[in-house]
PDB file of C-alpha atoms in Angstrom:
ATOM      1  CA  VAL A   1      35.993   6.697-169.748  1.00 82.00           C
ATOM      2  CA  ALA A   2      38.492   4.952-172.033  1.00 83.00           C
ATOM      3  CA  GLY A   3      37.055   6.795-175.046  1.00 83.00           C
ATOM      4  CA  TRP A   4      33.464   5.733-174.411  1.00 86.00           C
ATOM      5  CA  ARG A   5      30.887   8.526-174.714  1.00 88.00           C
ATOM      6  CA  TYR A   6      28.810   9.424-171.680  1.00 86.00           C
ATOM      7  CA  SER A   7      25.066   9.103-172.371  1.00 88.00           C
ATOM      8  CA  LEU A   8      23.033   9.029-169.137  1.00 87.00           C
ATOM      9  CA  ALA A   9      23.305   9.193-165.356  1.00 87.00           C
ATOM     10  CA  GLU A  10      20.597   8.613-162.778  1.00 88.00           C
ATOM     11  CA  CYS A  11      20.635   8.902-159.019  1.00 86.00           C
ATOM     12  CA  ALA A  12      17.642   7.253-157.361  1.00 82.00           C
ATOM     13  CA  ALA A  13      16.836   6.998-153.662  1.00 78.00           C
ATOM     14  CA  THR A  14      15.033   4.417-151.580  1.00 78.00           C
ATOM     15  CA  GLY A  15      14.919   5.564-147.976  1.00 73.00           C
ATOM     16  CA  ASN A  16      18.415   6.494-146.785  1.00 73.00           C
ATOM     17  CA  SER A  17      20.237   4.684-149.581  1.00 78.00           C
ATOM     18  CA  GLY A  18      20.286   4.765-153.315  1.00 82.00           C
ATOM     19  CA  ASN A  19      22.159   4.081-156.485  1.00 84.00           C
ATOM     20  CA  LEU A  20      24.100   6.310-158.872  1.00 86.00           C
ATOM     21  CA  ARG A  21      24.089   4.705-162.316  1.00 89.00           C
ATOM     22  CA  ALA A  22      26.096   6.007-165.287  1.00 89.00           C
ATOM     23  CA  SER A  23      25.729   4.753-168.864  1.00 91.00           C
ATOM     24  CA  TYR A  24      28.204   5.051-171.713  1.00 90.00           C
ATOM     25  CA  THR A  25      28.213   4.257-175.444  1.00 90.00           C
ATOM     26  CA  ASN A  26      31.036   2.545-177.325  1.00 89.00           C
ATOM     27  CA  ILE A  27      32.424   4.683-180.141  1.00 87.00           C
ATOM     28  CA  ALA A  28      34.626   3.651-183.069  1.00 87.00           C
ATOM     29  CA  GLY A  29      38.093   2.538-182.050  1.00 87.00           C
ATOM     30  CA  THR A  30      37.286   1.723-178.428  1.00 86.00           C
ATOM     31  CA  THR A  31      36.969  -1.674-176.818  1.00 88.00           C
ATOM     32  CA  VAL A  32      34.871  -3.316-174.128  1.00 88.00           C
ATOM     33  CA  THR A  33      38.059  -4.549-172.460  1.00 90.00           C
ATOM     34  CA  ALA A  34      39.574  -1.051-172.206  1.00 90.00           C
ATOM     35  CA  PHE A  35      36.335   0.379-170.791  1.00 89.00           C
ATOM     36  CA  SER A  36      35.995  -2.446-168.283  1.00 91.00           C
ATOM     37  CA  GLN A  37      39.606  -2.115-167.104  1.00 92.00           C
ATOM     38  CA  ARG A  38      39.398   1.667-166.743  1.00 90.00           C
ATOM     39  CA  VAL A  39      36.168   1.523-164.718  1.00 89.00           C
ATOM     40  CA  ARG A  40      37.804  -1.024-162.400  1.00 91.00           C
ATOM     41  CA  GLU A  41      40.861   1.228-161.994  1.00 92.00           C
ATOM     42  CA  ILE A  42      38.840   4.364-161.237  1.00 88.00           C
ATOM     43  CA  PHE A  43      35.956   3.004-159.154  1.00 86.00           C
ATOM     44  CA  SER A  44      37.143  -0.443-157.993  1.00 90.00           C
ATOM     45  CA  ILE A  45      33.953  -2.031-159.320  1.00 88.00           C
ATOM     46  CA  ARG A  46      33.012  -4.219-162.251  1.00 90.00           C
ATOM     47  CA  PRO A  47      31.006  -2.415-164.969  1.00 92.00           C
ATOM     48  CA  PHE A  48      27.916  -3.801-166.658  1.00 89.00           C
ATOM     49  CA  MET A  49      27.808  -4.340-170.413  1.00 89.00           C
ATOM     50  CA  VAL A  50      24.788  -4.645-172.703  1.00 85.00           C
ATOM     51  CA  MET A  51      25.411  -7.875-174.569  1.00 80.00           C
ATOM     52  CA  PRO A  52      25.822  -9.440-177.063  1.00 81.00           C
ATOM     53  CA  ASP A  53      26.813  -6.291-179.007  1.00 80.00           C
ATOM     54  CA  GLY A  54      28.813  -4.593-176.260  1.00 80.00           C
ATOM     55  CA  ASN A  55      27.903  -1.189-177.694  1.00 86.00           C
ATOM     56  CA  SER A  56      26.828   0.247-174.355  1.00 90.00           C
ATOM     57  CA  GLY A  57      27.624  -0.251-170.734  1.00 90.00           C
ATOM     58  CA  GLY A  58      28.198   1.556-167.498  1.00 90.00           C
ATOM     59  CA  PHE A  59      28.496   1.200-163.774  1.00 88.00           C
ATOM     60  CA  ALA A  60      26.514   1.720-160.594  1.00 89.00           C
ATOM     61  CA  LEU A  61      27.729   3.083-157.277  1.00 86.00           C
ATOM     62  CA  PRO A  62      25.881   2.923-153.952  1.00 86.00           C
ATOM     63  CA  VAL A  63      25.064   6.239-152.273  1.00 82.00           C
ATOM     64  CA  THR A  64      23.657   7.129-148.862  1.00 79.00           C
ATOM     65  CA  PHE A  65      21.508  10.096-147.899  1.00 74.00           C
ATOM     66  CA  SER A  66      21.046  11.811-144.579  1.00 71.00           C
ATOM     67  CA  MET A  67      17.393  12.174-143.671  1.00 67.00           C
ATOM     68  CA  PRO A  68      16.034  14.762-141.239  1.00 69.00           C
ATOM     69  CA  GLU A  69      16.083  13.513-137.662  1.00 74.00           C
ATOM     70  CA  THR A  70      12.519  14.681-137.107  1.00 74.00           C
ATOM     71  CA  PRO A  71       9.834  14.302-139.756  1.00 73.00           C
ATOM     72  CA  VAL A  72       7.803  17.302-140.870  1.00 74.00           C
ATOM     73  CA  ALA A  73       4.622  17.543-138.791  1.00 80.00           C
ATOM     74  CA  VAL A  74       1.344  17.567-140.729  1.00 79.00           C
ATOM     75  CA  GLU A  75       0.528  20.956-139.198  1.00 81.00           C
ATOM     76  CA  ALA A  76       3.766  22.357-140.675  1.00 83.00           C
ATOM     77  CA  LEU A  77       2.881  21.295-144.219  1.00 91.00           C
ATOM     78  CA  PRO A  78       1.935  24.225-146.460  1.00 93.00           C
ATOM     79  CA  GLU A  79      -1.517  24.642-147.931  1.00 94.00           C
ATOM     80  CA  ASN A  80      -1.791  23.273-151.458  1.00 94.00           C
ATOM     81  CA  THR A  81      -2.457  26.579-153.237  1.00 95.00           C
ATOM     82  CA  LEU A  82       0.428  28.331-151.448  1.00 94.00           C
ATOM     83  CA  LEU A  83       2.961  25.648-152.364  1.00 94.00           C
ATOM     84  CA  GLN A  84       1.728  25.459-155.955  1.00 95.00           C
ATOM     85  CA  GLU A  85       2.080  29.250-156.240  1.00 96.00           C
ATOM     86  CA  ARG A  86       5.666  29.080-154.936  1.00 94.00           C
ATOM     87  CA  LEU A  87       6.523  26.186-157.275  1.00 94.00           C
ATOM     88  CA  THR A  88       4.990  28.006-160.259  1.00 95.00           C
ATOM     89  CA  THR A  89       6.908  31.196-159.425  1.00 94.00           C
ATOM     90  CA  LEU A  90      10.143  29.208-159.182  1.00 93.00           C
ATOM     91  CA  ALA A  91       9.440  27.396-162.463  1.00 95.00           C
ATOM     92  CA  ARG A  92       8.816  30.669-164.291  1.00 96.00           C
ATOM     93  CA  SER A  93      11.818  32.477-162.811  1.00 94.00           C
ATOM     94  CA  MET A  94      14.202  29.602-163.669  1.00 94.00           C
ATOM     95  CA  GLN A  95      12.489  28.544-166.916  1.00 94.00           C
ATOM     96  CA  LEU A  96      11.760  25.045-165.633  1.00 96.00           C
ATOM     97  CA  LYS A  97       9.172  22.752-167.148  1.00 97.00           C
ATOM     98  CA  MET A  98       7.257  21.533-164.104  1.00 96.00           C
ATOM     99  CA  ASP A  99       4.298  19.191-163.749  1.00 97.00           C
ATOM    100  CA  TRP A 100       2.459  17.687-160.787  1.00 97.00           C
ATOM    101  CA  GLN A 101      -0.396  15.243-160.337  1.00 97.00           C
ATOM    102  CA  GLU A 102      -2.314  14.406-157.184  1.00 97.00           C
ATOM    103  CA  VAL A 103      -2.045  10.743-156.205  1.00 96.00           C
ATOM    104  CA  SER A 104      -4.145   8.728-153.819  1.00 95.00           C
ATOM    105  CA  ASN A 105      -2.333   8.236-150.544  1.00 91.00           C
ATOM    106  CA  SER A 106      -5.060   6.212-148.847  1.00 92.00           C
ATOM    107  CA  PHE A 107      -4.287   2.689-147.724  1.00 91.00           C
ATOM    108  CA  THR A 108      -6.139  -0.308-146.306  1.00 92.00           C
ATOM    109  CA  ASP A 109      -5.472  -1.561-142.792  1.00 90.00           C
ATOM    110  CA  GLU A 110      -5.449  -5.221-141.661  1.00 91.00           C
ATOM    111  CA  ASP A 111      -9.227  -5.146-141.097  1.00 91.00           C
ATOM    112  CA  GLY A 112      -9.969  -3.930-144.623  1.00 92.00           C
ATOM    113  CA  ASN A 113     -10.753  -0.347-143.567  1.00 92.00           C
ATOM    114  CA  THR A 114      -9.638   2.459-145.854  1.00 93.00           C
ATOM    115  CA  ILE A 115      -7.424   4.948-144.048  1.00 92.00           C
ATOM    116  CA  GLN A 116      -7.024   8.471-145.417  1.00 92.00           C
ATOM    117  CA  PRO A 117      -3.972  10.317-144.016  1.00 90.00           C
ATOM    118  CA  PRO A 118      -4.491  13.998-143.068  1.00 90.00           C
ATOM    119  CA  TRP A 119      -2.305  15.256-145.937  1.00 92.00           C
ATOM    120  CA  LYS A 120      -2.382  15.234-149.737  1.00 95.00           C
ATOM    121  CA  GLU A 121       0.372  13.763-151.891  1.00 95.00           C
ATOM    122  CA  TYR A 122       1.459  14.858-155.374  1.00 97.00           C
ATOM    123  CA  ASP A 123       3.900  13.397-157.896  1.00 97.00           C
ATOM    124  CA  LEU A 124       6.289  16.124-159.085  1.00 97.00           C
ATOM    125  CA  GLN A 125       8.399  16.242-162.250  1.00 97.00           C
ATOM    126  CA  ILE A 126      10.830  18.957-163.352  1.00 95.00           C
ATOM    127  CA  LEU A 127      12.589  19.076-166.738  1.00 96.00           C
ATOM    128  CA  THR A 128      15.414  21.541-167.384  1.00 95.00           C
ATOM    129  CA  THR A 129      18.778  22.159-169.014  1.00 94.00           C
ATOM    130  CA  LEU A 130      20.069  23.870-165.856  1.00 91.00           C
ATOM    131  CA  PRO A 131      22.607  21.836-163.866  1.00 84.00           C
ATOM    132  CA  ALA A 132      21.090  19.857-161.007  1.00 83.00           C
ATOM    133  CA  HIS A 133      22.896  21.813-158.283  1.00 82.00           C
ATOM    134  CA  GLN A 134      21.489  25.127-159.578  1.00 86.00           C
ATOM    135  CA  VAL A 135      17.941  23.798-159.367  1.00 87.00           C
ATOM    136  CA  ALA A 136      18.410  22.031-156.030  1.00 81.00           C
ATOM    137  CA  GLU A 137      19.839  25.079-154.252  1.00 82.00           C
ATOM    138  CA  HIS A 138      16.558  26.950-154.849  1.00 82.00           C
ATOM    139  CA  PHE A 139      14.442  24.322-153.092  1.00 79.00           C
ATOM    140  CA  SER A 140      13.954  25.034-149.416  1.00 78.00           C
ATOM    141  CA  GLU A 141      10.504  23.473-149.143  1.00 82.00           C
ATOM    142  CA  PRO A 142      10.599  20.768-146.458  1.00 81.00           C
ATOM    143  CA  SER A 143       7.504  19.154-147.977  1.00 87.00           C
ATOM    144  CA  VAL A 144       9.214  18.513-151.361  1.00 89.00           C
ATOM    145  CA  ARG A 145      11.131  15.226-151.629  1.00 87.00           C
ATOM    146  CA  PHE A 146      13.094  14.280-154.736  1.00 87.00           C
ATOM    147  CA  ILE A 147      13.341  10.563-155.474  1.00 85.00           C
ATOM    148  CA  SER A 148      15.579  10.647-158.537  1.00 87.00           C
ATOM    149  CA  VAL A 149      17.592  12.955-160.765  1.00 88.00           C
ATOM    150  CA  THR A 150      18.494  11.887-164.290  1.00 89.00           C
ATOM    151  CA  ARG A 151      21.051  13.625-166.523  1.00 88.00           C
ATOM    152  CA  GLN A 152      21.005  12.755-170.217  1.00 89.00           C
ATOM    153  CA  LEU A 153      23.174  13.988-173.074  1.00 85.00           C
ATOM    154  CA  GLU A 154      20.946  14.984-176.028  1.00 86.00           C
ATOM    155  CA  GLU A 155      22.241  16.803-179.101  1.00 86.00           C
ATOM    156  CA  GLY A 156      25.328  17.980-177.226  1.00 84.00           C
ATOM    157  CA  ARG A 157      23.390  19.370-174.219  1.00 87.00           C
ATOM    158  CA  PHE A 158      22.659  17.902-170.829  1.00 89.00           C
ATOM    159  CA  ARG A 159      18.994  17.607-169.899  1.00 92.00           C
ATOM    160  CA  TYR A 160      17.941  16.971-166.324  1.00 92.00           C
ATOM    161  CA  GLN A 161      14.798  15.312-165.013  1.00 93.00           C
ATOM    162  CA  PHE A 162      13.888  15.523-161.339  1.00 92.00           C
ATOM    163  CA  THR A 163      11.150  13.237-160.054  1.00 93.00           C
ATOM    164  CA  GLY A 164       9.731  13.330-156.586  1.00 92.00           C
ATOM    165  CA  LYS A 165       6.757  14.139-154.434  1.00 92.00           C
ATOM    166  CA  TYR A 166       5.365  16.969-152.427  1.00 93.00           C
ATOM    167  CA  TYR A 167       3.023  16.877-149.472  1.00 94.00           C
ATOM    168  CA  VAL A 168       0.463  19.505-148.441  1.00 94.00           C
ATOM    169  CA  GLN A 169      -2.439  19.994-146.046  1.00 89.00           C
TER     170      GLN A 169
END
């Protein structure tokens, strides 16, 4: 945009809405004013600038997501070992770096009692150089929910990071 170099984009969700944020770096011969004007022309929004240097900036756009009308029933959740086998097979076949960690999903009610839901919850992270749409089209697991996707330019290549959760029996 106006000669500024793309550096990072992130799309993060909270419920049915989210934010798409793109960051750019000022390169020699470009100006903050030109970048700001061009972003306004293209997106009809005001960009943000990192001050006082003005060497980086970007913009954020709101996004909405359609959620399933009916939630996945606990009984329909896969067993942990089966889902982990499918995720591992996918990671190996697509050369994805994948990691997951179980997290506590218990909570305390108004009376101070600890409630343990009848499912397990895991944080999930995927790192890859494959474009986001190529990775996403291979996910048909209703118990996997992505919270954010980040695309970063490193050494002339895009790197993608997916973060999310999965739920199992």
